[in-house]
């Protein structure tokens, strides 16, 4: 099991759960085999995504199985002559897919009287004469899918028609239902939805059989599920223009197919400098043929792209001054819509994704919506309530809604996140249902404050799951659409978003590690699936801590808790493992592995090391270290390496197929907007004197000796953590020198004790705990070199009590207690509330949150829900408690609250979102800090009284609070980005 999933007791629980699940799975397989041997046909409701469903395709002959490809030939594909063009197109894709997998190309025909002995019969109920005939003759039961939305049935039938011995039937309730059935079969035989967009190779099989039975999938739980191609310059736009000549129908055919293979149905097209309906008039026609529901973004009303106003508009984009011109402009957009399946965006924002003028008001926006609906009614001649429409409550528009503006009940209210993956507003859990329902506009990519993030994937699917679970449970089920930027490199989160949208009820928090593994298996096979899952989970965690665009040499602490060096080491370790797998993989998988796994890891590992090395270069320059110029050279090498990685992706990967796709600048931001070019961080060089000159630096300080007049004292070494400390002995000259270091006690060990220093030597300091005397000690380390003697103090904590082996919970050391949320001593639950661990969510380990998310607020008292953390304190009196939570917003106007207390003291209630709602979203507010750091840290003071054992309690008040970490400052906490590493605790006591 991958290490990121759970720790300690969570690990044991998951292991037990996995064992039991495996046992039940084996029993199920045995039962299935018995049924197959006995010739019994079985039926199953597939669980909404083949990511977790057992495949109905096998690759060797099985009793009663349909031979899709067997003995060197393939079953024919037959569709009715009256079938939808989009279904026929997907059927042709299946024909190609079967040939790619098996090497045998099936015959495809459109006829109403099939003659092949074995046939794949594809059709839509009410549109296909073949399917309707099977229904009428009682050979195909479609009761469970008839009149359903986007639902399909895959079933094997013996002797369906005269002359046909056996058939595999793919029947859809509607056009997309049939298309999804076709692509589901393609995926199960070994064709990834990412075969084109990420070059995932087709898995080869000489034989393909479909197990007997009836397989029904659908309907989806969310009606419209889609992506928004946005902020698409320079990467996607450069690629599309080079490969297709622009965002034309040849480009969009690739997009349409991808969406359908992922079981999506909705698209907001590229809009920065592009106009979907105008750039190529085949675009909307083919979208409708494929079965894609088209829309326009939140600031593009009435099916007209933003850039169309630049090309065809007259006068100002201002309804108060230019209403008649705008109405005529919008009318043409609805006329052009024809009867294509669309969702019309209503309302109006300012030109270019900006707010309307300051004097805009609710009355004006109501008039705009009313006039737009009248245009729709007049042009279509249909019942206005039957035309799908959406009002996007994005940014400032939400304030109109909060201030009381309403639209007709048939219009979908599209809520939005804050552009950083944190949902801003949700309906009340008990809100009356609306005919038009609710939607959510989410982001994987964004251009705006506090800084753009659009270079690489920085999205943890755990956070997507948590926020979209919150969304779904509050009744937002009509539309889910996500801004995916350039599509690449968001392949993995796009897969998850659309899989999850299909059926959110099938994914619990515990399923997320399995999703990583299954997705990896589907792309690369089982051999490396566990390793790839671990890499995906870790790199997205590391990237989500702070987006690459927000990194700086100052992000991670260079001196405290070994934070910066740990970040570099962890990322480089991940990159090395990814490189090992890449080198071991078959050649045909390397291009896909590079895109989906290796590139984001090596690119971000390189970038993190670049910034941290630049930070060290500046620190070393201030101390006159001889290593300064070497680090400057290293920064230059890493900067050049970034350019080489980009060049490989753009020019060499798969013979330049993805040219321009990594053109996005990402180094050297100075404000929210991207730099024109990547700019290397500033570095410093120094001139060294020829004679050697010893300097000494210590862990936990940016001072150096003998320059500093402060006492040099290492951070505490304690018997609980038994951690080592280090001293760095560095040269401030060109000539090498020898040093010696001597500890003041025999139970202190140093390594090395003496050495020749050319530039720098790190010395490790340890304690021999088996001979160290009990008590608190400060032992000197005497360092001699270049005629200098420098003394470094070493604090040793070796108390008699509590004994290390008998600790019950956590123990304070070094002036703090650091706690990862899942490592609670006890979880107190009260129906219906229970505490749920979301594995891997957050910046350091995992997160804990109360479920259900629609539970009523709780009072922090008695046996009401809370987490208990038992801690042994050496300190006494007042302490500062810092609670690290995910930066969730107040999606119901009131702030999200929790409480903390020690022992039986009265809990202190903390509001995560104390500011007025819209102040939270101003770029000079706390919100700016929360999303940049991807954490909300609130601090309160509590009193522990005397030293000894105490229990810290984290109380649930409101659902939606996601706890990641707790840090208690008892007087020694140092500044860092992630907080100190977790304190020592006895695992056996954590339940």
PDB file of C-alpha atoms in Angstrom, residues 772-955:
ATOM      1  CA  UNK A 772      23.041   9.634  28.234  1.00  0.00           C
ATOM      2  CA  UNK A 773      22.156  10.672  31.799  1.00  0.00           C
ATOM      3  CA  UNK A 774      18.635  11.694  32.639  1.00  0.00           C
ATOM      4  CA  UNK A 775      17.762  15.359  32.871  1.00  0.00           C
ATOM      5  CA  UNK A 776      18.200  18.538  30.874  1.00  0.00           C
ATOM      6  CA  UNK A 777      21.734  19.294  29.689  1.00  0.00           C
ATOM      7  CA  UNK A 778      23.539  21.864  27.591  1.00  0.00           C
ATOM      8  CA  UNK A 779      26.723  20.389  26.223  1.00  0.00           C
ATOM      9  CA  UNK A 780      29.270  22.464  24.304  1.00  0.00           C
ATOM     10  CA  UNK A 781      30.784  21.489  20.979  1.00  0.00           C
ATOM     11  CA  UNK A 782      34.213  23.040  20.536  1.00  0.00           C
ATOM     12  CA  UNK A 783      35.194  23.755  16.928  1.00  0.00           C
ATOM     13  CA  UNK A 784      38.743  24.736  15.975  1.00  0.00           C
ATOM     14  CA  UNK A 785      40.103  25.826  12.621  1.00  0.00           C
ATOM     15  CA  UNK A 786      42.106  28.628  10.940  1.00  0.00           C
ATOM     16  CA  UNK A 787      43.224  29.727  14.376  1.00  0.00           C
ATOM     17  CA  UNK A 788      39.688  30.214  15.662  1.00  0.00           C
ATOM     18  CA  UNK A 789      37.765  28.472  18.416  1.00  0.00           C
ATOM     19  CA  UNK A 790      33.966  28.547  18.253  1.00  0.00           C
ATOM     20  CA  UNK A 791      31.670  26.975  20.807  1.00  0.00           C
ATOM     21  CA  UNK A 792      28.223  25.683  19.893  1.00  0.00           C
ATOM     22  CA  UNK A 793      25.735  24.768  22.605  1.00  0.00           C
ATOM     23  CA  UNK A 794      23.759  21.533  22.356  1.00  0.00           C
ATOM     24  CA  UNK A 795      20.554  21.219  24.389  1.00  0.00           C
ATOM     25  CA  UNK A 796      19.713  17.672  25.393  1.00  0.00           C
ATOM     26  CA  UNK A 797      16.274  16.769  26.804  1.00  0.00           C
ATOM     27  CA  UNK A 798      16.262  13.385  28.544  1.00  0.00           C
ATOM     28  CA  UNK A 799      13.637  13.531  31.301  1.00  0.00           C
ATOM     29  CA  UNK A 800      12.905  10.517  33.454  1.00  0.00           C
ATOM     30  CA  UNK A 801       9.184  10.987  32.916  1.00  0.00           C
ATOM     31  CA  UNK A 802       7.308  10.278  30.838  1.00  0.00           C
ATOM     32  CA  UNK A 803       9.101   7.201  29.561  1.00  0.00           C
ATOM     33  CA  UNK A 804       9.360   7.055  25.798  1.00  0.00           C
ATOM     34  CA  UNK A 805       7.843   3.590  25.572  1.00  0.00           C
ATOM     35  CA  UNK A 806       4.899   4.587  27.752  1.00  0.00           C
ATOM     36  CA  UNK A 807       3.889   7.884  26.141  1.00  0.00           C
ATOM     37  CA  UNK A 808       0.143   8.070  25.623  1.00  0.00           C
ATOM     38  CA  UNK A 809      -0.325  10.411  22.667  1.00  0.00           C
ATOM     39  CA  UNK A 810       1.918  13.330  21.691  1.00  0.00           C
ATOM     40  CA  UNK A 811       4.744  14.954  23.605  1.00  0.00           C
ATOM     41  CA  UNK A 812       5.939  18.554  23.555  1.00  0.00           C
ATOM     42  CA  UNK A 813       9.509  19.083  22.374  1.00  0.00           C
ATOM     43  CA  UNK A 814      11.500  22.067  21.151  1.00  0.00           C
ATOM     44  CA  UNK A 815       8.849  24.518  22.224  1.00  0.00           C
ATOM     45  CA  UNK A 816       5.920  23.200  20.210  1.00  0.00           C
ATOM     46  CA  UNK A 817       3.566  20.326  19.547  1.00  0.00           C
ATOM     47  CA  UNK A 818       2.783  19.573  15.896  1.00  0.00           C
ATOM     48  CA  UNK A 819      -0.137  17.256  15.138  1.00  0.00           C
ATOM     49  CA  UNK A 820      -1.394  15.804  11.868  1.00  0.00           C
ATOM     50  CA  UNK A 821      -5.193  15.763  11.925  1.00  0.00           C
ATOM     51  CA  UNK A 822      -5.749  11.995  11.366  1.00  0.00           C
ATOM     52  CA  UNK A 823      -3.620  11.088  14.385  1.00  0.00           C
ATOM     53  CA  UNK A 824      -6.307  11.766  16.928  1.00  0.00           C
ATOM     54  CA  UNK A 825      -6.283   9.894  20.191  1.00  0.00           C
ATOM     55  CA  UNK A 826     -10.020   9.537  19.996  1.00  0.00           C
ATOM     56  CA  UNK A 827     -12.916  10.460  17.710  1.00  0.00           C
ATOM     57  CA  UNK A 828     -16.167  11.293  19.449  1.00  0.00           C
ATOM     58  CA  UNK A 829     -19.142  10.909  17.120  1.00  0.00           C
ATOM     59  CA  UNK A 830     -22.844  11.392  17.570  1.00  0.00           C
ATOM     60  CA  UNK A 831     -25.389  10.269  15.004  1.00  0.00           C
ATOM     61  CA  UNK A 832     -25.625  11.263  12.269  1.00  0.00           C
ATOM     62  CA  UNK A 833     -22.206  12.961  12.475  1.00  0.00           C
ATOM     63  CA  UNK A 834     -19.059  10.945  11.976  1.00  0.00           C
ATOM     64  CA  UNK A 835     -15.466  11.952  11.333  1.00  0.00           C
ATOM     65  CA  UNK A 836     -14.071  11.057   7.922  1.00  0.00           C
ATOM     66  CA  UNK A 837     -10.399  10.896   6.946  1.00  0.00           C
ATOM     67  CA  UNK A 838      -9.751  12.169   3.428  1.00  0.00           C
ATOM     68  CA  UNK A 839      -6.449  10.469   2.569  1.00  0.00           C
ATOM     69  CA  UNK A 840      -3.720  12.654   1.063  1.00  0.00           C
ATOM     70  CA  UNK A 841      -5.797  15.833   1.216  1.00  0.00           C
ATOM     71  CA  UNK A 842      -3.782  18.848   2.242  1.00  0.00           C
ATOM     72  CA  UNK A 843      -0.225  20.080   2.404  1.00  0.00           C
ATOM     73  CA  UNK A 844       1.411  17.497   4.663  1.00  0.00           C
ATOM     74  CA  UNK A 845      -0.491  14.253   5.380  1.00  0.00           C
ATOM     75  CA  UNK A 846      -4.269  13.849   5.243  1.00  0.00           C
ATOM     76  CA  UNK A 847      -7.353  15.704   6.438  1.00  0.00           C
ATOM     77  CA  UNK A 848     -10.320  15.012   8.693  1.00  0.00           C
ATOM     78  CA  UNK A 849     -13.795  16.465   8.234  1.00  0.00           C
ATOM     79  CA  UNK A 850     -17.244  15.790   9.707  1.00  0.00           C
ATOM     80  CA  UNK A 851     -19.863  14.015   7.600  1.00  0.00           C
ATOM     81  CA  UNK A 852     -22.562  14.355   6.455  1.00  0.00           C
ATOM     82  CA  UNK A 853     -21.830  17.781   5.040  1.00  0.00           C
ATOM     83  CA  UNK A 854     -25.496  18.695   5.396  1.00  0.00           C
ATOM     84  CA  UNK A 855     -25.573  17.974   9.134  1.00  0.00           C
ATOM     85  CA  UNK A 856     -26.993  20.598  11.457  1.00  0.00           C
ATOM     86  CA  UNK A 857     -24.564  22.791  13.409  1.00  0.00           C
ATOM     87  CA  UNK A 858     -23.450  21.262  16.692  1.00  0.00           C
ATOM     88  CA  UNK A 859     -22.731  22.910  20.018  1.00  0.00           C
ATOM     89  CA  UNK A 860     -19.233  22.298  21.453  1.00  0.00           C
ATOM     90  CA  UNK A 861     -20.135  20.530  24.645  1.00  0.00           C
ATOM     91  CA  UNK A 862     -20.488  17.172  26.357  1.00  0.00           C
ATOM     92  CA  UNK A 863     -20.309  14.182  24.059  1.00  0.00           C
ATOM     93  CA  UNK A 864     -21.025  16.154  20.902  1.00  0.00           C
ATOM     94  CA  UNK A 865     -18.689  15.459  17.950  1.00  0.00           C
ATOM     95  CA  UNK A 866     -15.053  16.307  18.552  1.00  0.00           C
ATOM     96  CA  UNK A 867     -11.543  15.017  17.976  1.00  0.00           C
ATOM     97  CA  UNK A 868      -9.360  14.466  21.025  1.00  0.00           C
ATOM     98  CA  UNK A 869      -5.555  14.719  21.004  1.00  0.00           C
ATOM     99  CA  UNK A 870      -3.771  13.600  24.186  1.00  0.00           C
ATOM    100  CA  UNK A 871      -0.560  15.566  24.770  1.00  0.00           C
ATOM    101  CA  UNK A 872       2.165  15.613  27.394  1.00  0.00           C
ATOM    102  CA  UNK A 873       3.319  19.184  28.059  1.00  0.00           C
ATOM    103  CA  UNK A 874       6.512  20.204  29.832  1.00  0.00           C
ATOM    104  CA  UNK A 875       5.416  23.842  29.613  1.00  0.00           C
ATOM    105  CA  UNK A 876       2.852  25.495  31.826  1.00  0.00           C
ATOM    106  CA  UNK A 877       0.351  28.317  31.450  1.00  0.00           C
ATOM    107  CA  UNK A 878      -0.813  29.972  28.242  1.00  0.00           C
ATOM    108  CA  UNK A 879      -0.083  28.471  24.835  1.00  0.00           C
ATOM    109  CA  UNK A 880      -0.971  29.496  21.303  1.00  0.00           C
ATOM    110  CA  UNK A 881      -2.969  26.996  19.254  1.00  0.00           C
ATOM    111  CA  UNK A 882      -2.786  27.323  15.470  1.00  0.00           C
ATOM    112  CA  UNK A 883      -5.392  25.368  13.526  1.00  0.00           C
ATOM    113  CA  UNK A 884      -4.637  24.619   9.866  1.00  0.00           C
ATOM    114  CA  UNK A 885      -7.772  24.072   7.766  1.00  0.00           C
ATOM    115  CA  UNK A 886      -8.454  23.926   4.042  1.00  0.00           C
ATOM    116  CA  UNK A 887      -9.378  27.423   2.785  1.00  0.00           C
ATOM    117  CA  UNK A 888     -13.090  26.667   2.504  1.00  0.00           C
ATOM    118  CA  UNK A 889     -15.296  29.729   2.038  1.00  0.00           C
ATOM    119  CA  UNK A 890     -18.545  30.590   3.811  1.00  0.00           C
ATOM    120  CA  UNK A 891     -20.805  29.026   1.227  1.00  0.00           C
ATOM    121  CA  UNK A 892     -23.911  29.931   3.248  1.00  0.00           C
ATOM    122  CA  UNK A 893     -22.963  33.551   4.064  1.00  0.00           C
ATOM    123  CA  UNK A 894     -22.223  32.824   7.717  1.00  0.00           C
ATOM    124  CA  UNK A 895     -18.639  31.893   8.453  1.00  0.00           C
ATOM    125  CA  UNK A 896     -17.665  28.295   9.097  1.00  0.00           C
ATOM    126  CA  UNK A 897     -17.051  27.707  12.789  1.00  0.00           C
ATOM    127  CA  UNK A 898     -15.246  25.211  14.963  1.00  0.00           C
ATOM    128  CA  UNK A 899     -14.080  25.307  18.568  1.00  0.00           C
ATOM    129  CA  UNK A 900     -10.983  24.268  20.484  1.00  0.00           C
ATOM    130  CA  UNK A 901     -10.484  23.584  24.162  1.00  0.00           C
ATOM    131  CA  UNK A 902      -8.066  21.953  26.557  1.00  0.00           C
ATOM    132  CA  UNK A 903      -9.369  19.397  29.007  1.00  0.00           C
ATOM    133  CA  UNK A 904     -12.717  20.516  30.396  1.00  0.00           C
ATOM    134  CA  UNK A 905     -12.218  24.220  29.889  1.00  0.00           C
ATOM    135  CA  UNK A 906     -14.913  26.127  28.011  1.00  0.00           C
ATOM    136  CA  UNK A 907     -14.334  25.760  24.246  1.00  0.00           C
ATOM    137  CA  UNK A 908     -13.301  28.839  22.316  1.00  0.00           C
ATOM    138  CA  UNK A 909     -15.303  29.290  19.103  1.00  0.00           C
ATOM    139  CA  UNK A 910     -13.344  30.301  16.013  1.00  0.00           C
ATOM    140  CA  UNK A 911     -14.845  31.583  12.780  1.00  0.00           C
ATOM    141  CA  UNK A 912     -12.723  30.534   9.812  1.00  0.00           C
ATOM    142  CA  UNK A 913     -14.127  33.370   7.688  1.00  0.00           C
ATOM    143  CA  UNK A 914     -14.383  36.385   9.989  1.00  0.00           C
ATOM    144  CA  UNK A 915     -14.448  39.094   7.342  1.00  0.00           C
ATOM    145  CA  UNK A 916     -17.516  40.328   5.483  1.00  0.00           C
ATOM    146  CA  UNK A 917     -18.120  37.926   2.619  1.00  0.00           C
ATOM    147  CA  UNK A 918     -16.925  40.042  -0.271  1.00  0.00           C
ATOM    148  CA  UNK A 919     -13.990  41.430   1.684  1.00  0.00           C
ATOM    149  CA  UNK A 920     -12.721  37.855   1.776  1.00  0.00           C
ATOM    150  CA  UNK A 921     -12.371  37.955  -2.004  1.00  0.00           C
ATOM    151  CA  UNK A 922     -10.457  41.213  -2.265  1.00  0.00           C
ATOM    152  CA  UNK A 923      -6.856  40.747  -3.253  1.00  0.00           C
ATOM    153  CA  UNK A 924      -5.586  42.752  -0.263  1.00  0.00           C
ATOM    154  CA  UNK A 925      -7.456  40.549   2.184  1.00  0.00           C
ATOM    155  CA  UNK A 926      -6.843  37.328   4.049  1.00  0.00           C
ATOM    156  CA  UNK A 927      -8.329  35.457   1.101  1.00  0.00           C
ATOM    157  CA  UNK A 928      -5.271  36.412  -0.917  1.00  0.00           C
ATOM    158  CA  UNK A 929      -3.076  34.698   1.679  1.00  0.00           C
ATOM    159  CA  UNK A 930      -5.356  31.680   2.079  1.00  0.00           C
ATOM    160  CA  UNK A 931      -5.368  30.714  -1.589  1.00  0.00           C
ATOM    161  CA  UNK A 932      -1.710  31.542  -2.180  1.00  0.00           C
ATOM    162  CA  UNK A 933      -0.714  29.307   0.740  1.00  0.00           C
ATOM    163  CA  UNK A 934      -3.630  26.906   0.175  1.00  0.00           C
ATOM    164  CA  UNK A 935      -4.355  26.936   3.893  1.00  0.00           C
ATOM    165  CA  UNK A 936      -6.391  28.862   6.448  1.00  0.00           C
ATOM    166  CA  UNK A 937      -4.539  29.270   9.749  1.00  0.00           C
ATOM    167  CA  UNK A 938      -6.449  30.645  12.726  1.00  0.00           C
ATOM    168  CA  UNK A 939      -4.809  31.200  16.089  1.00  0.00           C
ATOM    169  CA  UNK A 940      -6.185  31.282  19.632  1.00  0.00           C
ATOM    170  CA  UNK A 941      -4.692  31.216  23.106  1.00  0.00           C
ATOM    171  CA  UNK A 942      -5.531  28.483  25.631  1.00  0.00           C
ATOM    172  CA  UNK A 943      -4.283  27.705  29.103  1.00  0.00           C
ATOM    173  CA  UNK A 944      -2.853  24.313  29.976  1.00  0.00           C
ATOM    174  CA  UNK A 945      -2.258  25.076  33.654  1.00  0.00           C
ATOM    175  CA  UNK A 946       0.400  22.712  34.974  1.00  0.00           C
ATOM    176  CA  UNK A 947       2.744  20.484  33.026  1.00  0.00           C
ATOM    177  CA  UNK A 948       1.714  16.900  32.367  1.00  0.00           C
ATOM    178  CA  UNK A 949      -0.959  15.213  30.305  1.00  0.00           C
ATOM    179  CA  UNK A 950      -3.765  17.279  28.789  1.00  0.00           C
ATOM    180  CA  UNK A 951      -6.322  16.680  26.038  1.00  0.00           C
ATOM    181  CA  UNK A 952      -6.772  19.150  23.208  1.00  0.00           C
ATOM    182  CA  UNK A 953     -10.257  18.940  21.735  1.00  0.00           C
ATOM    183  CA  UNK A 954     -11.251  20.073  18.258  1.00  0.00           C
ATOM    184  CA  UNK A 955     -15.024  20.528  18.223  1.00  0.00           C
TER     185      UNK A 955
END
